[in-house]
XYZ file of C-alpha atoms in Angstrom:
640
model
C -194.416 55.667 -30.932
C -191.404 55.644 -32.643
C -190.477 54.694 -36.104
C -188.798 51.643 -36.751
C -187.523 51.268 -40.134
C -189.736 53.591 -41.722
C -192.715 52.358 -39.530
C -194.679 53.265 -36.685
C -194.751 51.171 -33.990
C -195.778 51.200 -30.754
C -193.778 49.907 -27.973
C -194.170 47.097 -25.356
C -194.124 47.324 -22.134
C -190.428 47.140 -20.994
C -189.086 46.973 -24.389
C -186.534 50.344 -25.082
C -183.191 49.422 -25.854
C -182.419 48.841 -29.500
C -181.689 45.584 -29.033
C -184.759 44.339 -27.325
C -186.803 46.165 -30.170
C -184.844 44.302 -32.744
C -185.873 41.016 -31.229
C -189.576 41.894 -31.157
C -189.615 43.664 -33.818
C -187.226 42.574 -36.566
C -185.855 38.976 -35.270
C -185.322 37.875 -38.468
C -182.245 40.008 -39.268
C -180.728 40.416 -35.527
C -177.948 38.827 -36.525
C -177.105 40.939 -39.154
C -177.499 44.113 -37.620
C -174.663 45.858 -35.435
C -175.844 48.827 -34.953
C -178.812 51.407 -34.762
C -179.159 54.917 -35.872
C -181.776 57.127 -33.318
C -182.500 60.253 -35.169
C -179.619 59.846 -37.829
C -176.895 58.998 -34.914
C -175.150 56.360 -34.838
C -175.771 54.584 -31.584
C -175.043 51.057 -29.456
C -177.858 48.696 -29.720
C -177.982 49.230 -25.863
C -179.337 52.984 -26.109
C -182.027 53.489 -24.708
C -185.519 54.462 -27.452
C -187.303 57.605 -26.619
C -190.675 58.326 -27.532
C -190.845 59.618 -30.930
C -187.226 58.825 -31.409
C -186.822 57.856 -35.532
C -184.938 54.282 -35.551
C -183.267 52.496 -38.504
C -180.565 49.812 -38.734
C -177.025 49.076 -39.358
C -176.539 45.810 -40.924
C -173.159 44.961 -40.951
C -172.526 44.749 -44.725
C -173.131 48.416 -45.051
C -170.396 50.872 -45.301
C -171.387 51.940 -41.820
C -171.972 48.757 -40.305
C -168.204 47.640 -41.554
C -166.289 50.632 -40.221
C -167.652 49.342 -36.491
C -166.888 46.397 -37.536
C -163.191 47.998 -37.952
C -163.642 50.099 -34.857
C -164.643 47.226 -32.601
C -160.813 45.141 -34.151
C -159.065 48.307 -33.368
C -160.126 47.955 -29.940
C -159.424 44.008 -30.051
C -156.255 44.891 -31.240
C -155.236 47.268 -28.679
C -156.113 44.836 -26.135
C -153.978 42.216 -27.436
C -151.008 44.417 -27.646
C -151.383 45.519 -23.909
C -151.757 41.471 -22.662
C -148.714 40.644 -24.585
C -146.402 44.030 -23.996
C -146.877 44.947 -20.475
C -144.499 47.982 -21.650
C -146.952 49.450 -24.775
C -148.982 52.451 -24.773
C -151.653 53.154 -26.886
C -152.510 56.686 -28.484
C -154.822 56.651 -31.231
C -156.840 54.142 -33.684
C -159.074 55.156 -35.979
C -160.856 53.467 -39.276
C -159.518 54.773 -42.684
C -160.632 52.857 -45.873
C -160.847 49.572 -46.438
C -159.676 48.782 -42.377
C -158.069 50.647 -39.483
C -154.896 51.543 -37.773
C -153.741 51.717 -34.394
C -150.319 53.667 -32.807
C -148.519 52.083 -29.854
C -145.731 53.045 -28.405
C -143.211 50.236 -27.392
C -139.908 49.985 -26.465
C -139.032 47.517 -29.502
C -140.008 47.488 -33.304
C -142.129 44.901 -33.831
C -141.986 42.429 -36.698
C -144.055 39.908 -39.081
C -143.574 37.334 -36.234
C -145.096 40.042 -34.124
C -148.059 40.255 -36.029
C -148.632 36.495 -36.468
C -148.574 36.692 -32.789
C -151.273 39.196 -31.910
C -153.379 38.165 -34.337
C -153.694 35.013 -31.990
C -153.925 36.596 -29.096
C -156.816 38.963 -31.245
C -159.093 35.617 -32.078
C -158.253 34.155 -28.356
C -160.054 37.577 -27.219
C -163.091 37.529 -29.499
C -164.123 34.050 -28.820
C -164.797 35.012 -24.943
C -167.660 36.589 -26.807
C -166.507 40.079 -24.727
C -169.547 42.534 -24.179
C -168.761 45.825 -25.577
C -169.927 48.357 -22.437
C -169.964 51.873 -22.745
C -169.693 54.047 -20.176
C -169.733 58.120 -19.658
C -167.283 59.896 -17.688
C -166.198 63.415 -16.641
C -162.887 64.495 -17.915
C -161.507 64.027 -14.005
C -162.705 61.135 -13.487
C -161.132 59.923 -17.221
C -157.836 61.354 -16.706
C -157.346 59.467 -12.976
C -158.583 56.107 -15.136
C -155.619 56.217 -17.058
C -153.318 58.063 -14.817
C -153.666 54.825 -12.978
C -152.744 52.953 -16.021
C -150.266 54.890 -17.143
C -151.274 55.529 -20.977
C -149.907 59.102 -21.332
C -151.365 59.592 -24.753
C -155.120 59.090 -23.655
C -154.129 61.490 -20.987
C -152.899 64.479 -23.137
C -156.111 63.752 -25.213
C -158.388 64.134 -22.235
C -157.261 67.252 -21.376
C -157.995 68.751 -24.897
C -161.729 67.756 -24.115
C -164.264 69.861 -22.993
C -167.375 68.730 -21.243
C -168.739 65.351 -20.780
C -167.119 61.853 -22.828
C -167.710 57.966 -22.752
C -165.390 55.452 -22.049
C -165.746 51.556 -23.910
C -164.637 48.373 -21.720
C -164.070 44.693 -22.818
C -162.440 42.339 -20.590
C -159.893 44.555 -18.936
C -159.690 46.883 -21.393
C -161.009 50.087 -21.565
C -160.540 52.990 -24.157
C -161.317 56.414 -24.646
C -163.950 56.191 -27.692
C -167.361 58.219 -28.851
C -168.564 54.513 -30.234
C -170.679 53.511 -31.535
C -169.353 49.387 -30.874
C -171.027 46.090 -31.486
C -172.902 44.335 -28.774
C -170.274 42.251 -28.365
C -166.856 40.276 -29.742
C -169.430 37.395 -31.680
C -169.335 38.971 -34.811
C -166.065 39.888 -35.457
C -162.870 37.557 -36.899
C -162.506 38.199 -40.070
C -159.592 40.559 -40.003
C -155.627 40.827 -40.907
C -152.959 42.683 -39.643
C -151.118 44.077 -42.857
C -148.253 45.583 -41.747
C -146.380 48.131 -39.556
C -144.654 52.054 -40.614
C -143.863 54.436 -37.884
C -145.806 57.191 -36.927
C -144.836 60.444 -34.746
C -147.408 61.336 -32.764
C -149.931 63.588 -33.409
C -148.069 64.260 -36.939
C -145.343 66.208 -35.494
C -141.785 65.530 -36.071
C -141.024 66.884 -33.067
C -142.922 63.901 -31.138
C -141.785 60.708 -30.568
C -142.094 58.372 -33.268
C -144.493 55.514 -32.785
C -145.418 52.001 -34.158
C -148.511 52.101 -36.360
C -150.109 48.681 -36.758
C -152.268 48.838 -40.188
C -155.449 45.759 -40.530
C -158.451 45.548 -42.567
C -161.436 43.661 -41.360
C -164.678 42.634 -42.686
C -168.156 41.019 -42.176
C -167.476 37.695 -44.189
C -164.061 35.240 -44.670
C -165.156 35.519 -48.522
C -164.658 39.466 -48.204
C -161.976 38.818 -46.181
C -159.638 36.705 -48.407
C -161.026 38.726 -51.592
C -159.237 41.928 -50.218
C -155.996 39.827 -49.703
C -156.315 39.002 -52.978
C -156.801 42.286 -54.112
C -153.884 43.694 -52.028
C -151.677 41.182 -53.402
C -152.452 42.437 -56.950
C -151.804 46.144 -56.410
C -148.420 44.818 -54.853
C -148.091 43.169 -58.033
C -149.034 46.354 -59.848
C -146.793 49.038 -57.520
C -145.539 51.044 -60.227
C -142.366 51.877 -57.696
C -141.813 48.013 -59.188
C -143.173 48.572 -62.151
C -140.608 51.460 -62.247
C -137.697 49.628 -61.899
C -138.020 46.684 -63.995
C -139.279 48.819 -67.180
C -136.217 51.019 -66.335
C -138.047 54.287 -66.280
C -137.447 56.319 -62.955
C -135.607 56.060 -59.553
C -135.928 57.661 -56.582
C -133.225 58.071 -53.916
C -132.503 60.091 -50.723
C -130.267 62.885 -52.365
C -133.478 64.679 -53.485
C -136.405 63.098 -51.821
C -139.776 63.526 -53.545
C -138.140 64.477 -56.382
C -137.909 62.022 -59.753
C -134.951 60.813 -61.438
C -136.359 60.410 -64.990
C -134.284 57.898 -66.937
C -135.030 57.780 -70.959
C -138.054 55.481 -71.215
C -139.866 56.971 -68.413
C -139.375 60.614 -69.796
C -140.802 59.127 -73.493
C -144.229 58.770 -71.490
C -143.626 61.881 -69.482
C -143.168 63.768 -73.458
C -146.002 61.590 -75.251
C -148.154 62.712 -72.694
C -146.847 66.107 -72.311
C -147.205 66.749 -76.557
C -150.596 64.912 -76.363
C -151.990 67.199 -74.042
C -150.307 70.357 -75.868
C -152.443 68.949 -78.859
C -155.017 69.410 -77.256
C -154.917 72.554 -75.322
C -154.337 73.860 -78.802
C -157.360 72.472 -80.726
C -159.390 73.821 -77.506
C -157.723 77.347 -78.227
C -155.464 77.649 -74.838
C -152.038 79.861 -75.741
C -149.108 78.076 -73.865
C -146.732 80.159 -71.765
C -143.553 79.458 -69.188
C -143.725 81.372 -66.134
C -140.614 81.021 -63.616
C -140.237 79.175 -60.586
C -138.589 81.047 -58.704
C -140.867 84.505 -57.657
C -140.633 87.146 -54.934
C -142.257 87.014 -51.768
C -144.245 90.283 -52.608
C -145.926 88.323 -55.190
C -146.860 85.461 -53.133
C -147.699 87.910 -50.079
C -150.201 89.693 -52.864
C -151.707 86.335 -53.333
C -152.232 85.308 -49.724
C -149.964 82.383 -50.505
C -147.134 83.751 -48.063
C -149.493 83.593 -45.078
C -151.492 80.264 -45.758
C -149.283 77.966 -47.893
C -145.576 78.891 -46.407
C -144.742 76.318 -44.362
C -145.570 74.389 -47.804
C -142.773 76.453 -49.837
C -139.309 76.205 -50.696
C -137.859 79.247 -49.410
C -134.653 80.850 -51.105
C -132.684 84.105 -50.557
C -129.854 85.907 -52.526
C -126.489 86.369 -51.530
C -126.490 90.052 -52.571
C -130.411 90.461 -52.318
C -132.501 91.400 -49.204
C -135.523 89.993 -50.964
C -136.732 86.543 -50.156
C -137.795 84.216 -52.786
C -139.721 81.062 -53.045
C -140.026 78.173 -55.572
C -143.361 78.216 -56.877
C -145.867 75.484 -55.466
C -148.604 76.351 -57.853
C -148.179 78.779 -61.414
C -151.384 80.815 -60.946
C -149.541 84.241 -59.601
C -147.037 83.784 -62.687
C -149.763 83.291 -65.299
C -151.656 86.223 -63.824
C -148.607 88.250 -63.997
C -148.536 87.409 -67.894
C -152.335 87.777 -68.179
C -151.434 91.653 -66.580
C -148.406 92.776 -69.031
C -149.594 91.091 -72.346
C -152.911 93.129 -72.137
C -151.793 96.648 -69.769
C -154.181 96.230 -67.992
C -156.719 97.634 -71.081
C -158.385 94.103 -71.947
C -161.777 94.384 -73.521
C -164.673 91.858 -72.239
C -164.861 91.264 -76.135
C -161.331 89.366 -75.875
C -162.654 87.490 -72.619
C -162.793 83.779 -72.739
C -158.432 83.604 -72.551
C -157.263 80.251 -72.223
C -154.151 80.040 -70.924
C -151.840 76.938 -70.622
C -148.771 76.109 -68.929
C -146.686 73.046 -67.904
C -145.861 74.226 -64.467
C -143.302 72.897 -61.938
C -143.961 73.363 -58.742
C -142.225 72.405 -55.750
C -144.376 71.541 -52.680
C -142.836 70.519 -49.101
C -144.320 67.366 -47.795
C -143.053 65.380 -44.553
C -140.343 62.459 -45.525
C -142.966 60.185 -44.298
C -145.764 61.000 -46.533
C -143.292 60.270 -49.614
C -144.968 58.118 -51.693
C -142.933 57.034 -55.136
C -144.751 58.477 -58.188
C -147.941 59.343 -56.351
C -146.482 61.740 -53.964
C -143.785 64.279 -54.513
C -142.264 67.622 -53.332
C -141.545 68.225 -57.236
C -144.318 67.332 -59.969
C -145.326 69.108 -63.242
C -148.897 70.137 -63.672
C -151.196 70.310 -66.693
C -152.148 73.638 -65.037
C -154.122 75.989 -66.723
C -156.254 79.531 -66.273
C -159.023 80.528 -67.905
C -159.882 84.291 -67.272
C -163.520 85.292 -68.093
C -166.480 87.498 -66.994
C -170.064 85.479 -64.911
C -171.470 85.296 -68.244
C -168.351 82.847 -70.204
C -168.176 80.496 -66.833
C -171.569 78.335 -67.850
C -170.042 77.581 -71.940
C -166.088 77.417 -69.769
C -166.993 74.760 -67.577
C -168.845 72.716 -70.112
C -166.001 72.727 -72.631
C -163.429 71.769 -69.871
C -165.723 68.689 -68.732
C -166.082 67.851 -72.542
C -162.206 68.405 -72.729
C -161.543 66.420 -69.647
C -163.844 63.442 -70.805
C -161.917 63.336 -74.101
C -158.372 62.879 -72.237
C -159.855 60.234 -70.139
C -161.011 58.318 -73.126
C -157.941 58.667 -74.957
C -156.172 57.489 -72.022
C -157.963 53.679 -72.083
C -161.030 54.750 -69.531
C -164.652 54.007 -69.537
C -166.910 57.244 -68.174
C -168.437 54.467 -66.195
C -164.621 54.832 -64.411
C -165.508 58.905 -63.818
C -166.687 60.559 -60.888
C -167.945 63.935 -61.132
C -167.882 65.585 -57.873
C -169.232 69.922 -57.361
C -168.027 70.633 -54.137
C -170.188 74.304 -53.265
C -169.697 76.972 -51.081
C -167.949 76.831 -46.917
C -169.687 78.811 -44.143
C -165.720 81.067 -44.173
C -165.778 82.412 -48.263
C -164.690 85.832 -49.981
C -166.878 87.317 -52.744
C -170.903 88.348 -52.759
C -173.544 85.701 -52.606
C -174.713 86.567 -55.824
C -170.926 86.012 -57.132
C -171.391 82.183 -55.855
C -175.163 82.053 -56.812
C -173.601 82.397 -60.437
C -170.927 80.313 -60.079
C -172.404 77.083 -58.361
C -175.758 77.499 -61.160
C -173.209 77.587 -63.897
C -170.998 74.751 -62.580
C -174.110 72.645 -61.933
C -175.801 73.643 -65.232
C -172.344 72.068 -67.376
C -173.224 68.918 -65.707
C -176.463 68.763 -66.303
C -175.761 69.693 -70.020
C -172.896 66.853 -70.076
C -175.817 64.543 -68.786
C -173.912 62.937 -66.038
C -174.688 61.616 -62.877
C -172.610 63.915 -60.211
C -172.575 64.322 -56.096
C -172.321 66.960 -54.521
C -170.026 67.572 -51.249
C -171.428 70.365 -49.711
C -169.114 73.481 -48.003
C -166.294 71.553 -49.489
C -165.343 73.954 -51.789
C -162.645 76.460 -51.614
C -163.392 79.878 -50.315
C -162.664 81.467 -53.335
C -164.710 79.281 -54.917
C -166.719 76.232 -56.013
C -165.313 73.407 -57.904
C -165.846 69.800 -59.841
C -163.552 67.564 -59.503
C -162.702 64.647 -61.154
C -162.477 61.474 -60.402
C -161.435 58.070 -61.828
C -161.684 54.678 -60.423
C -158.826 52.208 -61.585
C -159.115 48.561 -62.642
C -158.522 47.277 -59.061
C -161.604 49.907 -57.683
C -159.195 52.655 -56.301
C -160.611 56.073 -57.133
C -158.241 59.260 -57.902
C -158.938 62.781 -57.725
C -157.146 63.744 -61.107
C -158.911 67.202 -62.540
C -159.970 69.777 -61.176
C -161.616 73.087 -62.257
C -161.791 75.531 -59.472
C -163.853 78.522 -60.109
C -161.446 81.789 -58.397
C -163.199 85.347 -56.801
C -160.666 86.221 -55.483
C -157.277 85.752 -57.071
C -157.784 88.200 -59.826
C -158.941 90.777 -57.587
C -155.702 90.463 -54.937
C -152.970 90.492 -58.052
C -154.276 93.135 -59.978
C -155.939 91.353 -62.823
C -158.908 93.689 -64.993
C -161.031 94.053 -67.775
C -162.982 96.718 -69.420
C -166.943 95.800 -69.371
C -169.453 96.912 -71.737
C -170.070 100.129 -70.027
C -166.270 100.845 -69.406
C -166.097 100.297 -65.873
C -162.702 97.932 -64.879
C -163.861 94.842 -63.564
C -161.704 92.148 -62.118
C -161.910 88.588 -63.895
C -163.213 85.442 -63.125
C -160.080 83.061 -62.770
C -161.207 79.333 -63.442
C -158.245 77.264 -62.519
C -158.445 73.694 -64.997
C -155.968 70.829 -64.868
C -156.692 67.183 -66.211
C -153.935 65.257 -65.466
C -153.094 66.844 -62.343
C -150.009 66.002 -62.060
C -148.278 64.081 -64.847
C -145.860 62.262 -62.457
C -148.788 61.002 -60.251
C -151.063 60.312 -63.824
C -147.999 58.266 -65.174
C -148.072 56.163 -61.427
C -151.751 55.979 -61.693
C -151.773 54.851 -65.677
C -148.451 52.156 -64.841
C -150.684 50.317 -61.547
C -153.884 50.222 -63.660
C -152.458 48.692 -66.636
C -149.914 46.868 -64.660
C -146.977 48.692 -67.417
C -148.611 47.628 -70.388
C -149.594 50.597 -71.544
C -151.808 51.855 -74.206
C -149.244 51.323 -77.167
C -149.344 55.132 -78.229
C -148.315 55.616 -75.076
C -145.607 53.005 -74.604
C -141.745 54.558 -74.229
C -141.134 51.541 -76.755
C -143.402 49.627 -79.470
C -141.116 47.171 -80.798
C -138.141 44.837 -79.750
C -136.151 44.269 -82.995
C -134.407 40.589 -82.047
C -131.468 39.131 -83.964
C -131.157 35.642 -83.776
C -127.506 35.834 -84.028
C -124.803 38.180 -85.084
C -124.601 36.672 -88.444
C -128.546 38.938 -88.720
C -127.371 41.947 -86.265
C -126.866 44.047 -89.571
C -130.485 43.318 -91.195
C -132.059 43.453 -88.021
C -130.445 47.239 -88.268
C -131.538 47.999 -91.226
C -135.067 46.870 -89.860
C -135.269 49.142 -87.006
C -133.928 51.859 -88.780
C -136.567 51.923 -91.355
C -138.823 51.182 -88.411
C -137.478 54.510 -86.591
C -138.327 56.539 -90.240
C -141.960 55.635 -89.876
C -141.686 57.330 -86.018
C -141.601 53.613 -84.217
C -140.061 53.924 -81.105
C -137.697 50.516 -80.875
C -135.703 48.526 -78.640
C -132.305 46.875 -80.768
C -131.079 44.042 -79.112
C -128.233 42.124 -81.385
C -126.799 40.660 -78.080
C -125.257 37.374 -77.581
C -128.008 36.101 -75.352
C -130.748 33.552 -76.433
C -133.626 34.522 -78.494
C -136.013 33.614 -75.523
C -134.088 35.494 -73.388
C -134.200 38.564 -75.192
C -138.077 38.347 -75.514
C -138.351 37.875 -71.670
C -136.047 40.837 -71.027
C -138.537 42.439 -73.434
C -141.470 41.430 -71.929
C -140.408 42.141 -68.446
C -140.079 46.474 -70.020
C -143.668 45.566 -71.318
C -142.763 46.264 -74.898
C -145.824 45.770 -76.696
C -144.460 43.980 -79.997
C -141.208 41.723 -81.144
C -139.670 41.151 -84.114
C -137.009 38.680 -84.551
C -134.565 38.576 -87.181
C -133.259 34.988 -88.647
C -132.218 33.223 -91.933
C -135.995 33.304 -92.642
C -136.663 36.618 -92.717
C -133.101 37.639 -94.081
C -133.949 35.898 -97.354
C -138.125 36.596 -97.582
C -137.785 40.299 -96.867
C -140.203 39.907 -94.561
C -140.572 40.108 -90.776
C -143.255 38.485 -88.079
C -144.834 41.090 -85.716
C -145.370 38.896 -83.037
C -147.532 40.106 -79.365
C -145.291 37.712 -76.733
C -147.613 38.115 -74.495
C -150.581 35.902 -76.902
C -148.324 34.771 -79.181
C -150.143 36.070 -82.175
C -148.007 36.782 -85.098
C -148.439 37.999 -88.495
C -145.774 38.053 -90.786
C -145.484 41.459 -93.418
C -142.919 43.650 -95.156
C -141.416 46.041 -93.302
C -143.363 48.909 -94.506
C -146.242 46.993 -94.288
C -145.605 46.804 -90.159
C -145.046 50.471 -90.230
C -147.921 51.170 -91.621
C -150.006 48.801 -88.862
C -148.227 50.269 -85.830
C -148.663 53.486 -87.489
C -152.642 53.638 -87.579
C -152.763 51.836 -84.110
C -151.095 54.539 -82.939
C -152.952 57.015 -84.026
C -156.374 54.989 -83.285
C -155.693 54.934 -79.520
C -156.200 51.174 -80.026
C -154.785 49.060 -77.323
C -153.703 45.639 -78.872
């Protein structure tokens, strides 16, 4: 007897494989099922079931089913490459979010035309309905197989495996794989190869550069087409493309991973910074600034020198024996301010102490991982540290969660766009169980108090404390981990921060690390893509383009522009010789929300037309009325 899909089932004679059980007891869903779960373990349909097992099904449309489809398709990709290119050597081909990739070693560069050719070969293979056949093997036997095939990367992987392993065959192709796979290739075909990039073997720049072929695969043609449409939209919304069109920033090889902000891009940055500064002030934070270069001594005390040194930029003074590091985070500097200000005699009555810093930090990232504003080597954090006691954690956590919600709403996101994730204690950690109990309970109670749903990432907390992560979903359903509230049971002790408790004893404060945007650079990139460059009015770098019909009206246009500027409105004045239509199109390319065209009628009447060039809505009004209208919209964070 087994438990199958929640029901007790006595197996008939000869029915032992997942496939036979499915055919006998769930024939109506047979075509929807790609694999089974045996006691919670994903398994092939050919796997044998034993008495007492708990068996469930994995359907193609489920995430686990899609992962198997993508894994299967990655194998077919490798098989097709081996058929087309005899010299190809295959490395690894995992499933990733919404797709898969396979790293290939080839003596030539793969082109877009090659991808089309590979796709055609993959479809030819799939039509054969090749079965996926699992084989168990010893390490020595597997090595001999792949040595015979001259698959050096597979041999290297296998040499690091202990015990029995599994191989999968389909057609003449064999690959090292733990599975599971579908029964055969008949359920495949809804896929697309997307791109090719370089990738070092094992991610090490000292190793050979391989070619990584990316693809996506789905259970239906409709879902594939929807995804490809989404990909096209993502390309249109690429913040690097929008940033160039709007003249916001650029990046260059002379300073990889570091942003050159242009005037309008820097204006967005400053608007967000001033907004966050105002929010910090209203929530009781003191703002500080600490050096970007700190001695290795402080990094050794904090523990970063041992754990993070490979990601730090190191500097040595000409006449100084000490090593220095450009700070990869602001925490140690903030603690130094706390220690110096209170000279070690702060009372528990003075806690919690909230300290904020817009700290510019530098972290070394491999050149290949850099991606516009989304992943840089230099970035500015909206960092804050709350020095507190165990008794303060709950109230401070509630306050930070409310703070974060307000910020994301002001930036145009809805509560439904936000996810909360609580990461609790890992196996390897510092601090007492009692301290962890208090911290975890405080964070969970804070989320309960907010009345929000949240997920728990078991064992995913840092070694020094649990944390809450704020995850936003943009208009293209992509998830971005932005803000964090991290409890730190360790750093205050390591760096000697103390307070005096109610018994007159010296204690180390709990430190809450808090960020809402995370990185200004990355958050701006997310906003640009979410809004396709049409930012909410209050954060737009330019509110209005003032355009004159001809030189005759340039003086009036300048007067109007100056009056709007006096009202705090950010404007572009365009008195060039181009046509009005061209000027408006140029303004729209820069995603300016409004235009005001100054011609004969405007000069004679003293009225101006505030026009939304995207909706063609236009309203005539006095300049003073226009100023008030725009100021009201900006003040209320209304996107019009």
